[in-house]
Amino acid sequence: MSSKNVFFFGSKTEGEAGNKNLLGGKGANLAEMTKIGLPVPPGFTITTEMCIEYYKQGKKISDSLLKEIREALAKVEKDTGKKFGDANNPLLVSVRSGARVSMPGMMDTVLNLGLNENTLKGLIGATGNERFAYDAYRRFIQMYSNVVMGMNPEILEHILTGTKEKKGVKNDTELTAADLKQMVADFKAKYREKMKSDFPEDPMQQLIGAISAVFGSWNNERACIYRRMHGFSDDWGTAVNVQAMVFGNMGEDCATGVAFTRNPSTGENKYYGEFLINAQGEDVVAGIRTPQPVNKDSVDPDNPLPSMEEVMPAVYKQLANVFDILEKHYKDMQDIEFTVEKNKLYMLQTRNGKRTAMAAVKIACDMLNEKLINEKEAVLRVAPEQVDQLLHPMIDPKASKTLIAKGLPASPGAATGQIVFTAQDADEWASAGKKVILVRHETSPEDIKGMVAAQGILTALGGMTSHAAVVARGMGKCCVAGCGQIKLSGKTMSVSGKTYKEGDIITLNGSNGEVYDGNVGKITPELSGDFGKIMDLADKYRKLKVRTNADTPHDSSVARKFGAEGIGLCRTEHMFFEGDRVVAVREMILSSSLEEREKALAKLEPMQKQDFVGIFREMKGLPVTIRLLDPPLHEFLPHTDAELEEVARNMDVPIDMLKSKSASLHEFNPMLGHRGCRLGISYPEIYKMQVRAIIEAACELVKNEKMEIVPEIMIPLVGKKEELAIIKEYSEAEIKKTMDKNGVNLKYMIGTMIELPRAAITSDRIAEEAEFFSFGTNDLTQTTMGLSRDDSGNFLPDYVNKKIYSVDPFVSIDQEGVGELMKISIEKGRKTRKNIKLGICGEHGGEPQSVIFCHKLGLDYVSCSPYRVPVARLAAAHANLMS
Amino acid sequence: MSSKNVFFFGSKTEGEAGNKNLLGGKGANLAEMTKIGLPVPPGFTITTEMCIEYYKQGKKISDSLLKEIREALAKVEKDTGKKFGDANNPLLVSVRSGARVSMPGMMDTVLNLGLNENTLKGLIGATGNERFAYDAYRRFIQMYSNVVMGMNPEILEHILTGTKEKKGVKNDTELTAADLKQMVADFKAKYREKMKSDFPEDPMQQLIGAISAVFGSWNNERACIYRRMHGFSDDWGTAVNVQAMVFGNMGEDCATGVAFTRNPSTGENKYYGEFLINAQGEDVVAGIRTPQPVNKDSVDPDNPLPSMEEVMPAVYKQLANVFDILEKHYKDMQDIEFTVEKNKLYMLQTRNGKRTAMAAVKIACDMLNEKLINEKEAVLRVAPEQVDQLLHPMIDPKASKTLIAKGLPASPGAATGQIVFTAQDADEWASAGKKVILVRHETSPEDIKGMVAAQGILTALGGMTSHAAVVARGMGKCCVAGCGQIKLSGKTMSVSGKTYKEGDIITLNGSNGEVYDGNVGKITPELSGDFGKIMDLADKYRKLKVRTNADTPHDSSVARKFGAEGIGLCRTEHMFFEGDRVVAVREMILSSSLEEREKALAKLEPMQKQDFVGIFREMKGLPVTIRLLDPPLHEFLPHTDAELEEVARNMDVPIDMLKSKSASLHEFNPMLGHRGCRLGISYPEIYKMQVRAIIEAACELVKNEKMEIVPEIMIPLVGKKEELAIIKEYSEAEIKKTMDKNGVNLKYMIGTMIELPRAAITSDRIAEEAEFFSFGTNDLTQTTMGLSRDDSGNFLPDYVNKKIYSVDPFVSIDQEGVGELMKISIEKGRKTRKNIKLGICGEHGGEPQSVIFCHKLGLDYVSCSPYRVPVARLAAAHANLMS
């Protein structure tokens, strides 16, 4: 632990931007901004380590820490010339959280701290503004009694609402100093009634309470959920920033705002921000009043509010200058908070701005062009997790649609779903497998769960920096915000003269803010322009190859366009289901002798061959790994009685025979049943047919189209070397016969999937036969964890909630368990066959954290579904650049 | 490879008993007997390595080996004074197989080799017995053309039968020299017709053919099945023994026989054997003529044939002397073959005799008392695999029974089943889950498969050393042999005036040879007498503790009597199924709220507590490991519609609710589903109830009965440390509350099963929470191999047949795969918690090879079903004595 636990910033700043882990992002950047001469109110940061210490001490602040706090506070007093708790010129402070990464709105804040009956008088004296002072005091009492004392906020809010009603006013701002003074007295009386004690007068007691509350908020439910969602560690803790208050709410020459140095939605190199005159910072983020744009460029022609550039030109100039300094200094787009107190600008926060995938790509390319960053940095600026967004469906321009409303394009992409009106409904409907659009007046941190569950979010209030907008962008989720045309009432939404009920379907276009009736067609954009540039750079800086999982020429073609460098998994059984082939497949299964089975297989063989011809041709000589039949045979039989009867009629076999065959193939645990290479052991004729079809296809293309093809034949579910040896032996005999027949001499490889723990553990033996390994991490996860993917839905969410798994192991590789088996397998496999070719073909192959893990393991390639190929390419580059 | 490949025995013997791996058992013992001066015809042994070499060379015998054979043959000629292929005094030889372990009747033999038209004359001259010589020649031609040339034996047998018919005789012995001479001519003509070449005249060519045939017979089907059944390696190979012929069939002063130095069925210290006058060795084993007893003691009062002791007293005296020498020399009961040629005794084989479990125990104890062997040797003399036989059911003396026949008590135990008349039927019926008794005239090596499948074997012909008797004893399978009262005709059996059809039920008593109508009640014997003595010695020499898997006070009591030292696995769910408890369990499952669930659990709690009181009391302070609820909840719900309706009526809930709950609990792969500790995560109230019941029970006994109890609470299916941590935390809170309430301070342990690969791989982390590990190798095998125990029946036999697995991995631990994970788990577990308590509670805990493996791994205990406890105790002693 550091011996210094409190870092001052002001006349003699002690921290800097590099200290984020210790000071939190906010604290480190406040110190940094102070250092580079920007106008920052002085203050100090209590380190994140003290947060962890706070919990260790049983939620107590130690005396030694208190001493450091007092010393830092004295420096703030010196810098500001004010005194904390002073009756004449009192220092008021804000107390804010600040973890090493931004967790917007998740933790607590207390403003205007230091006010009591005494200092209130001082504040009135110093500002000459009694109304402002009482307003600050009543805000402080409201915030403190809720945040620090845990009082239900509605109790005091009720008094506020009552007062406004009594006075016949609508806005808080219309209340007079006298109204507010009375309200303070009422608040305190109510506080006494509820808390059985007086509202704390001692500023130091207030400060300790607020610091404790911020530390405490590190573990509130929404912060925990947020961390889990983003994979942040619970052990990081939050820092606490105590800073001299400046006021955006002292009059019309005051303001408060948030802004980005570039457009966070499109990436356009134009300032982008919102502000409110005569307001405190929380008012902007809370989305209660619709804020005005910072610069003229951002004025919405449909709703032309005056910009700061026009209203406060001098301060705007200062602000623009600060933007430029910050971008040059941080070399990244900044997200800042500022306050204007009596025409003087104060910076309250800067941080790297969150952005959409589209903006990330554009900003990275622009900054590369501006020579602000280099190629490697440009690649690292686009998170692989985000790229998915760019591959998300967009509204098809050619689709017919009925526009019903237009709001702000808060987070791009398109989404269709059934309307729900509460976060809880969103969560429940989604759990029941429904796709929903969450429609709210505005969202708050309590809605996180519902936002996660929804396809898209539509809010009636709030701007581009409202809670809904910020959080949705972070999630890569489509969002239309501030759509004032919709009128919400209970569980209905009225718009364009129509009333939508819960369950009705709408479509959102988060890229332009449009809302449509019903389900509107969507398309997926291509890789081109800036995105293409980033992808090219990713290819330049990655080592890991990226293949695709594709079973048809069409999928192969899509994947090629997304940059796939081969096929890592071609599932032959998918071909078995197509059209009338399944008839032949069923005939094969129902055969009671080898001869009959071979007869049925002979019908399938030419079709299989044509499949492979198509795929090989599409892949133009790139490697293609073909997996022989994997699923249990009963998967090909119909399941209901009605279907069975139809098949029996079509095939002209007695229904009883079909039923009894179907029953005899039934398995209690098909995942662990008669499948994979076990079929190749029981029915060699099936695999022989498939091997012939592969080799025939390759020979044909080699002969007729002069292609170079090295087929990779993959045997699934091998657990013991001997299985592979037997199948390899008869397959090689078929291969030889087929090549001889065609007069072609092909190179080929025979390898296996590693998808059973036993295969991983005995990879040294298996590598004696296998020329390549492909990790089938779907099944390997199921068997290693003893967890059925199909059945885990009942309890896996609970497991993630209870932090047993930090992330669904079917989404991101369980590195500690499954990953350890992969490591063992690789070590043992290489011991036997030094240059064994290694890949992964589970769903994980397109998940960024898993791709990075595969890079570290030293695999040759990952293989994933076509649409995830770009994600994998970028993740592979990140892995290499970060290693 | 050894540089010497052929070992001579005779005047200057080159091998000895210690050379079994190289010379095979037979060869090594022939050398040994020669060395200690016993009368053995000279000969030589070609090593087992040459068998492997034979296959490597593409089934050829190399020139250098041929040279060694010629040299050894010359020494035999010198010793016997005869010459191989000589027209005056020809040397005839036998050519026999001999692997390192005895595989009776599985491989080939050729006798009388060296005969041709020339040497035949020499043999007539030397013996003055034309009939004998022609008989030898026709036997040789029959044997050679079948064994070496692969001719269907029925072709020549047909000529023999035809000749007998023509001559109007019944037995071969009634044929004259002239008849046999004609038959030889007929045989040769038929041979020429079938084989398109003359019967080989060159003795050296005959010899090479016979040696090749014996090597070749190593890989015939029945030898392969036998090896697989006994777990013998295919790589051992067989030696070939070429030995000067002696003749038991030269007249009434000749004989041949087999004998044991003690009774192989009871273990009694009395010689036990059978012989035939004027016969060749194969005639005894083949069971065609009923042989006479060797000694008077063995005469069957019901069928008093004259013994050798009476008929050939001088030779018998020689033989008895040889028995005594052999037992003192080998310090074990011997199984010998002998031939008497013109009143001179020759020893053809000795080996340690196979014996029943009962005999093994008695012989070991007797030899210990006789000071022939020491305690450790006595323990090692009883194979743990055999002990099972002693725990097999016996006929209940008090049961009412209808005796229908009596045969020889060929292999002890009792068995009931449906009659089948062919080995194939036995195999098919058993595969269909039926229990069968195989009834045959006599069995032959072709019947092995059916014998394996049957509960017991009944034969009409053959003695105590017939094929059926020897093989059944080796398998520990009940057998009644030589039961002449039964008359077989097609698929019926007539006895005692009743005709039994295929499918009718009978019961065998292999211990006294009785056959009963229908199913007769059985009992299990106790551990006492000699068996008790061996078990006591086993306990003295073992390190591994042996616990039992027991769910009830009754099972616990049985296991205690069998020597269990605690309970390694008490499955609480078995208690959930009992009586009307399942009603409360179903109520619990159907609850839709925590409150309802707790109400239902409250009904179960006192019952669970009483279960534990009963078990703790029975185990008298020995350790008891209790596993909390493991199976998925749907297992407790009824499955058919009719059952569901009944339950709905009984529980007064709507049938639809029951159906929908049942459907919602359905799982595709229940083995990998919502079970084990996952239930404790989803429904802590269930585990809390169980923990309270355990601790309440212990507290009650500690308080009221002054017992000392350290309950071991076991959490199933843990895959990640956090699961265990959460359950441990709430369990310890319940434990503390319960102890406080009772004013008792208990020691207790909380541990986990290691039954998922992930748990094994992360055992270092899991050991942070677990105070003990118990390997649940049933589920660990299923997940490691991706193999469902319930579903593998369709293909696992094929896997064992194709030698992919040498043994069913659910019977004996897969040491290479599952065992490797156990090793990793133990290493990692001990890294975190040096003295972590380690056990195994899968079915493997009672399987000898697995017990030995567990000893090597350094486990503290194995736990198995009560009846296997003695097996495990003995195996543990073997493991320790052999290490």
Short mmCIF file of N, CA and C in Angstrom, two decimals, chain A residues 664-674 677-678 681-682 684 717 720 722-723 726 756-759 761-762 765 782-788 790-791 794-795 798-799 802-805 814 816-818 820-821 824 828, chain B residues 664-674 677-678 681-682 684 717 720 722-723 726 756-759 761-762 765 782-788 790-791 794-795 798-799 802-805 814 816-818 820-821 824 828:
data_model
loop_
_atom_site.label_atom_id
_atom_site.label_comp_id
_atom_site.label_asym_id
_atom_site.label_seq_id
_atom_site.Cartn_x
_atom_site.Cartn_y
_atom_site.Cartn_z
N SER A 664 -35.44 -46.81 -30.01
CA SER A 664 -34.17 -47.48 -29.70
C SER A 664 -33.00 -46.51 -29.80
N LEU A 665 -33.19 -45.43 -30.53
CA LEU A 665 -32.11 -44.44 -30.65
C LEU A 665 -32.20 -43.36 -29.58
N HIS A 666 -33.31 -43.37 -28.82
CA HIS A 666 -33.46 -42.33 -27.79
C HIS A 666 -32.30 -42.38 -26.80
N GLU A 667 -31.84 -41.21 -26.39
CA GLU A 667 -30.74 -41.17 -25.42
C GLU A 667 -31.11 -40.25 -24.25
N PHE A 668 -30.63 -40.63 -23.07
CA PHE A 668 -30.90 -39.82 -21.88
C PHE A 668 -30.05 -38.56 -21.90
N ASN A 669 -28.84 -38.72 -22.38
CA ASN A 669 -27.91 -37.58 -22.44
C ASN A 669 -27.24 -37.57 -23.81
N PRO A 670 -27.98 -37.12 -24.82
CA PRO A 670 -27.44 -37.22 -26.19
C PRO A 670 -26.10 -36.51 -26.36
N MET A 671 -25.88 -35.49 -25.55
CA MET A 671 -24.59 -34.78 -25.61
C MET A 671 -23.44 -35.75 -25.34
N LEU A 672 -23.70 -36.75 -24.51
CA LEU A 672 -22.66 -37.71 -24.13
C LEU A 672 -22.94 -39.08 -24.77
N GLY A 673 -23.65 -39.07 -25.89
CA GLY A 673 -24.13 -40.33 -26.42
C GLY A 673 -23.40 -40.85 -27.63
N HIS A 674 -24.18 -41.52 -28.48
CA HIS A 674 -23.64 -42.20 -29.65
C HIS A 674 -23.51 -41.19 -30.78
N CYS A 677 -17.15 -39.37 -33.48
CA CYS A 677 -16.40 -40.49 -34.06
C CYS A 677 -16.97 -41.83 -33.65
N ARG A 678 -17.82 -41.83 -32.63
CA ARG A 678 -18.43 -43.10 -32.23
C ARG A 678 -19.29 -43.66 -33.36
N ILE A 681 -17.01 -45.34 -35.72
CA ILE A 681 -16.57 -46.66 -35.25
C ILE A 681 -17.68 -47.68 -35.50
N SER A 682 -18.92 -47.29 -35.20
CA SER A 682 -20.04 -48.23 -35.37
C SER A 682 -20.41 -48.41 -36.84
N PRO A 684 -18.63 -47.50 -40.10
CA PRO A 684 -17.54 -46.96 -40.90
C PRO A 684 -18.03 -46.51 -42.27
N LEU A 717 -15.07 -35.55 -31.62
CA LEU A 717 -15.33 -36.24 -30.35
C LEU A 717 -14.38 -37.39 -30.04
N LYS A 720 -9.82 -41.01 -27.37
CA LYS A 720 -8.70 -41.93 -27.20
C LYS A 720 -8.05 -42.11 -28.56
N GLU A 722 -6.88 -44.52 -30.10
CA GLU A 722 -7.27 -45.68 -30.89
C GLU A 722 -8.49 -45.39 -31.78
N GLU A 723 -9.38 -44.54 -31.31
CA GLU A 723 -10.55 -44.20 -32.13
C GLU A 723 -10.08 -43.57 -33.43
N ILE A 726 -8.22 -46.04 -35.84
CA ILE A 726 -9.09 -46.93 -36.62
C ILE A 726 -9.72 -46.16 -37.78
N LEU A 756 -13.13 -33.09 -25.71
CA LEU A 756 -13.38 -33.86 -24.48
C LEU A 756 -12.17 -33.68 -23.56
N PRO A 757 -12.40 -33.56 -22.26
CA PRO A 757 -11.27 -33.45 -21.35
C PRO A 757 -10.27 -34.59 -21.54
N ARG A 758 -10.79 -35.80 -21.83
CA ARG A 758 -9.87 -36.90 -22.00
C ARG A 758 -8.93 -36.68 -23.18
N ALA A 759 -9.46 -36.08 -24.23
CA ALA A 759 -8.62 -35.79 -25.40
C ALA A 759 -7.54 -34.78 -25.03
N ILE A 761 -6.27 -34.21 -22.05
CA ILE A 761 -5.34 -34.81 -21.09
C ILE A 761 -4.40 -35.80 -21.77
N THR A 762 -4.85 -36.42 -22.85
CA THR A 762 -4.02 -37.43 -23.53
C THR A 762 -3.60 -36.96 -24.92
N ARG A 765 -0.72 -38.62 -26.82
CA ARG A 765 -1.01 -39.86 -27.53
C ARG A 765 -1.81 -39.56 -28.79
N GLN A 782 -18.84 -27.75 -22.14
CA GLN A 782 -19.92 -28.55 -21.57
C GLN A 782 -19.38 -29.71 -20.74
N THR A 783 -18.39 -30.40 -21.28
CA THR A 783 -17.90 -31.57 -20.57
C THR A 783 -16.98 -31.18 -19.41
N THR A 784 -16.15 -30.17 -19.61
CA THR A 784 -15.24 -29.78 -18.54
C THR A 784 -16.01 -29.27 -17.32
N MET A 785 -17.05 -28.50 -17.58
CA MET A 785 -17.81 -27.92 -16.48
C MET A 785 -19.00 -28.79 -16.10
N GLY A 786 -19.26 -29.83 -16.89
CA GLY A 786 -20.44 -30.65 -16.62
C GLY A 786 -21.71 -29.84 -16.76
N LEU A 787 -21.75 -29.03 -17.80
CA LEU A 787 -22.78 -28.01 -17.94
C LEU A 787 -23.39 -28.12 -19.33
N SER A 788 -24.68 -28.45 -19.38
CA SER A 788 -25.35 -28.55 -20.66
C SER A 788 -25.77 -27.16 -21.12
N ASP A 790 -27.84 -26.41 -23.34
CA ASP A 790 -29.29 -26.34 -23.55
C ASP A 790 -30.06 -26.19 -22.25
N ASP A 791 -29.48 -26.69 -21.16
CA ASP A 791 -30.23 -26.74 -19.91
C ASP A 791 -29.78 -25.69 -18.90
N ASN A 794 -31.64 -22.26 -16.88
CA ASN A 794 -32.36 -22.18 -15.62
C ASN A 794 -31.54 -21.63 -14.47
N PHE A 795 -30.25 -21.80 -14.54
CA PHE A 795 -29.46 -21.41 -13.36
C PHE A 795 -28.22 -20.59 -13.69
N ASP A 798 -28.25 -16.94 -12.65
CA ASP A 798 -28.05 -16.87 -11.22
C ASP A 798 -26.56 -16.97 -10.87
N TYR A 799 -25.86 -17.81 -11.60
CA TYR A 799 -24.43 -18.00 -11.37
C TYR A 799 -23.64 -16.74 -11.69
N LYS A 802 -24.47 -14.16 -8.99
CA LYS A 802 -23.82 -14.42 -7.71
C LYS A 802 -22.30 -14.40 -7.85
N LYS A 803 -21.82 -13.95 -8.99
CA LYS A 803 -20.38 -13.81 -9.24
C LYS A 803 -19.64 -15.13 -9.21
N ILE A 804 -20.36 -16.24 -9.38
CA ILE A 804 -19.65 -17.52 -9.43
C ILE A 804 -18.87 -17.58 -10.74
N TYR A 805 -19.53 -17.23 -11.82
CA TYR A 805 -18.80 -16.99 -13.07
C TYR A 805 -18.86 -15.50 -13.36
N ASP A 814 -13.81 -19.99 -20.42
CA ASP A 814 -13.46 -20.13 -19.01
C ASP A 814 -11.96 -20.44 -18.95
N GLU A 816 -9.65 -20.29 -16.66
CA GLU A 816 -9.08 -21.02 -15.53
C GLU A 816 -9.29 -22.53 -15.66
N GLY A 817 -10.44 -22.93 -16.18
CA GLY A 817 -10.76 -24.35 -16.28
C GLY A 817 -10.53 -24.89 -17.68
N VAL A 818 -11.41 -24.51 -18.59
CA VAL A 818 -11.33 -24.98 -19.97
C VAL A 818 -9.99 -24.54 -20.58
N GLU A 820 -7.20 -23.99 -19.10
CA GLU A 820 -6.09 -24.77 -18.55
C GLU A 820 -5.98 -26.12 -19.28
N LEU A 821 -7.12 -26.71 -19.59
CA LEU A 821 -7.09 -27.96 -20.35
C LEU A 821 -6.53 -27.74 -21.75
N ILE A 824 -2.78 -27.61 -21.40
CA ILE A 824 -2.23 -28.95 -21.23
C ILE A 824 -2.20 -29.67 -22.58
N LYS A 828 1.14 -31.01 -24.52
CA LYS A 828 1.31 -32.44 -24.77
C LYS A 828 1.30 -32.73 -26.27
N SER B 664 -41.36 -27.84 -17.38
CA SER B 664 -40.37 -26.77 -17.22
C SER B 664 -39.08 -27.32 -16.62
N LEU B 665 -39.20 -28.45 -15.94
CA LEU B 665 -37.99 -29.03 -15.33
C LEU B 665 -37.29 -30.01 -16.28
N HIS B 666 -37.95 -30.32 -17.42
CA HIS B 666 -37.35 -31.26 -18.35
C HIS B 666 -35.96 -30.78 -18.81
N GLU B 667 -35.04 -31.70 -18.93
CA GLU B 667 -33.70 -31.33 -19.38
C GLU B 667 -33.26 -32.23 -20.53
N PHE B 668 -32.51 -31.64 -21.46
CA PHE B 668 -32.01 -32.41 -22.59
C PHE B 668 -30.88 -33.33 -22.16
N ASN B 669 -30.07 -32.84 -21.26
CA ASN B 669 -28.94 -33.62 -20.76
C ASN B 669 -28.90 -33.50 -19.24
N PRO B 670 -29.79 -34.24 -18.57
CA PRO B 670 -29.90 -34.06 -17.12
C PRO B 670 -28.58 -34.30 -16.39
N MET B 671 -27.75 -35.15 -16.97
CA MET B 671 -26.44 -35.40 -16.36
C MET B 671 -25.63 -34.10 -16.23
N LEU B 672 -25.87 -33.18 -17.16
CA LEU B 672 -25.12 -31.92 -17.16
C LEU B 672 -26.04 -30.76 -16.77
N GLY B 673 -27.08 -31.08 -16.02
CA GLY B 673 -28.12 -30.08 -15.81
C GLY B 673 -28.13 -29.43 -14.45
N HIS B 674 -29.36 -29.12 -14.02
CA HIS B 674 -29.56 -28.37 -12.79
C HIS B 674 -29.58 -29.35 -11.63
N CYS B 677 -24.56 -29.20 -6.53
CA CYS B 677 -24.50 -27.95 -5.79
C CYS B 677 -25.26 -26.82 -6.48
N ARG B 678 -25.60 -27.03 -7.76
CA ARG B 678 -26.37 -26.00 -8.46
C ARG B 678 -27.73 -25.82 -7.79
N ILE B 681 -27.22 -23.65 -4.84
CA ILE B 681 -27.07 -22.24 -5.20
C ILE B 681 -28.45 -21.64 -5.48
N SER B 682 -29.29 -22.39 -6.19
CA SER B 682 -30.62 -21.89 -6.55
C SER B 682 -31.58 -21.92 -5.37
N PRO B 684 -31.01 -22.40 -1.61
CA PRO B 684 -30.21 -22.63 -0.39
C PRO B 684 -31.04 -23.29 0.71
N LEU B 717 -20.82 -32.03 -7.16
CA LEU B 717 -20.76 -31.38 -8.48
C LEU B 717 -20.18 -29.97 -8.48
N LYS B 720 -16.35 -24.92 -9.40
CA LYS B 720 -15.61 -23.68 -9.18
C LYS B 720 -15.63 -23.38 -7.69
N GLU B 722 -16.01 -20.85 -5.99
CA GLU B 722 -17.02 -19.93 -5.49
C GLU B 722 -18.32 -20.64 -5.13
N GLU B 723 -18.65 -21.69 -5.87
CA GLU B 723 -19.87 -22.44 -5.53
C GLU B 723 -19.77 -22.97 -4.12
N ILE B 726 -19.91 -20.20 -1.35
CA ILE B 726 -21.25 -19.69 -1.03
C ILE B 726 -22.01 -20.69 -0.17
N LEU B 756 -16.03 -33.35 -11.68
CA LEU B 756 -16.01 -32.63 -12.95
C LEU B 756 -14.56 -32.36 -13.31
N PRO B 757 -14.21 -32.46 -14.59
CA PRO B 757 -12.84 -32.15 -14.98
C PRO B 757 -12.40 -30.76 -14.48
N ARG B 758 -13.35 -29.81 -14.50
CA ARG B 758 -12.98 -28.48 -14.06
C ARG B 758 -12.56 -28.46 -12.60
N ALA B 759 -13.23 -29.27 -11.80
CA ALA B 759 -12.88 -29.34 -10.38
C ALA B 759 -11.49 -29.94 -10.22
N ILE B 761 -9.04 -29.87 -12.43
CA ILE B 761 -8.05 -28.94 -12.98
C ILE B 761 -7.83 -27.74 -12.05
N THR B 762 -8.83 -27.38 -11.28
CA THR B 762 -8.71 -26.20 -10.40
C THR B 762 -8.74 -26.60 -8.93
N ARG B 765 -7.51 -24.24 -6.18
CA ARG B 765 -8.44 -23.21 -5.73
C ARG B 765 -9.54 -23.82 -4.85
N GLN B 782 -17.86 -40.00 -16.82
CA GLN B 782 -18.84 -39.55 -17.82
C GLN B 782 -18.41 -38.22 -18.44
N THR B 783 -17.98 -37.28 -17.61
CA THR B 783 -17.65 -35.96 -18.16
C THR B 783 -16.28 -35.97 -18.83
N THR B 784 -15.31 -36.66 -18.26
CA THR B 784 -13.98 -36.68 -18.85
C THR B 784 -14.00 -37.31 -20.23
N MET B 785 -14.77 -38.40 -20.35
CA MET B 785 -14.82 -39.11 -21.62
C MET B 785 -15.97 -38.65 -22.49
N GLY B 786 -16.84 -37.81 -21.94
CA GLY B 786 -18.00 -37.39 -22.70
C GLY B 786 -18.89 -38.58 -23.02
N LEU B 787 -19.09 -39.42 -22.03
CA LEU B 787 -19.69 -40.72 -22.23
C LEU B 787 -20.80 -40.92 -21.21
N SER B 788 -22.04 -40.99 -21.70
CA SER B 788 -23.15 -41.21 -20.78
C SER B 788 -23.25 -42.68 -20.44
N ASP B 790 -25.67 -44.21 -19.16
CA ASP B 790 -26.98 -44.75 -19.53
C ASP B 790 -27.08 -45.05 -21.02
N ASP B 791 -26.32 -44.33 -21.81
CA ASP B 791 -26.48 -44.44 -23.26
C ASP B 791 -25.37 -45.21 -23.95
N ASN B 794 -25.10 -48.92 -26.31
CA ASN B 794 -25.20 -49.12 -27.75
C ASN B 794 -23.87 -49.30 -28.45
N PHE B 795 -22.83 -48.72 -27.89
CA PHE B 795 -21.57 -48.79 -28.63
C PHE B 795 -20.37 -49.18 -27.79
N ASP B 798 -18.84 -52.57 -28.52
CA ASP B 798 -18.07 -52.48 -29.75
C ASP B 798 -16.68 -51.88 -29.48
N TYR B 799 -16.64 -50.91 -28.60
CA TYR B 799 -15.37 -50.27 -28.27
C TYR B 799 -14.42 -51.24 -27.59
N LYS B 802 -13.26 -53.78 -30.21
CA LYS B 802 -12.27 -53.25 -31.14
C LYS B 802 -11.01 -52.79 -30.42
N LYS B 803 -10.94 -53.14 -29.16
CA LYS B 803 -9.74 -52.86 -28.34
C LYS B 803 -9.48 -51.37 -28.18
N ILE B 804 -10.52 -50.53 -28.36
CA ILE B 804 -10.32 -49.10 -28.13
C ILE B 804 -10.17 -48.89 -26.63
N TYR B 805 -11.06 -49.48 -25.87
CA TYR B 805 -10.84 -49.56 -24.42
C TYR B 805 -10.54 -51.01 -24.08
N ASP B 814 -10.37 -45.61 -15.90
CA ASP B 814 -9.57 -45.27 -17.07
C ASP B 814 -8.35 -44.51 -16.56
N GLU B 816 -5.41 -43.75 -17.75
CA GLU B 816 -4.71 -42.80 -18.62
C GLU B 816 -5.42 -41.45 -18.69
N GLY B 817 -6.74 -41.47 -18.67
CA GLY B 817 -7.51 -40.23 -18.80
C GLY B 817 -8.03 -39.75 -17.47
N VAL B 818 -9.03 -40.44 -16.95
CA VAL B 818 -9.64 -40.06 -15.68
C VAL B 818 -8.59 -40.10 -14.57
N GLU B 820 -5.42 -39.62 -14.80
CA GLU B 820 -4.50 -38.49 -14.93
C GLU B 820 -5.12 -37.24 -14.31
N LEU B 821 -6.41 -37.06 -14.51
CA LEU B 821 -7.08 -35.92 -13.89
C LEU B 821 -7.07 -36.05 -12.36
N ILE B 824 -3.67 -34.95 -11.20
CA ILE B 824 -3.55 -33.50 -11.24
C ILE B 824 -4.29 -32.89 -10.05
N LYS B 828 -2.58 -30.68 -7.06
CA LYS B 828 -2.99 -29.29 -6.85
C LYS B 828 -3.67 -29.12 -5.50
#
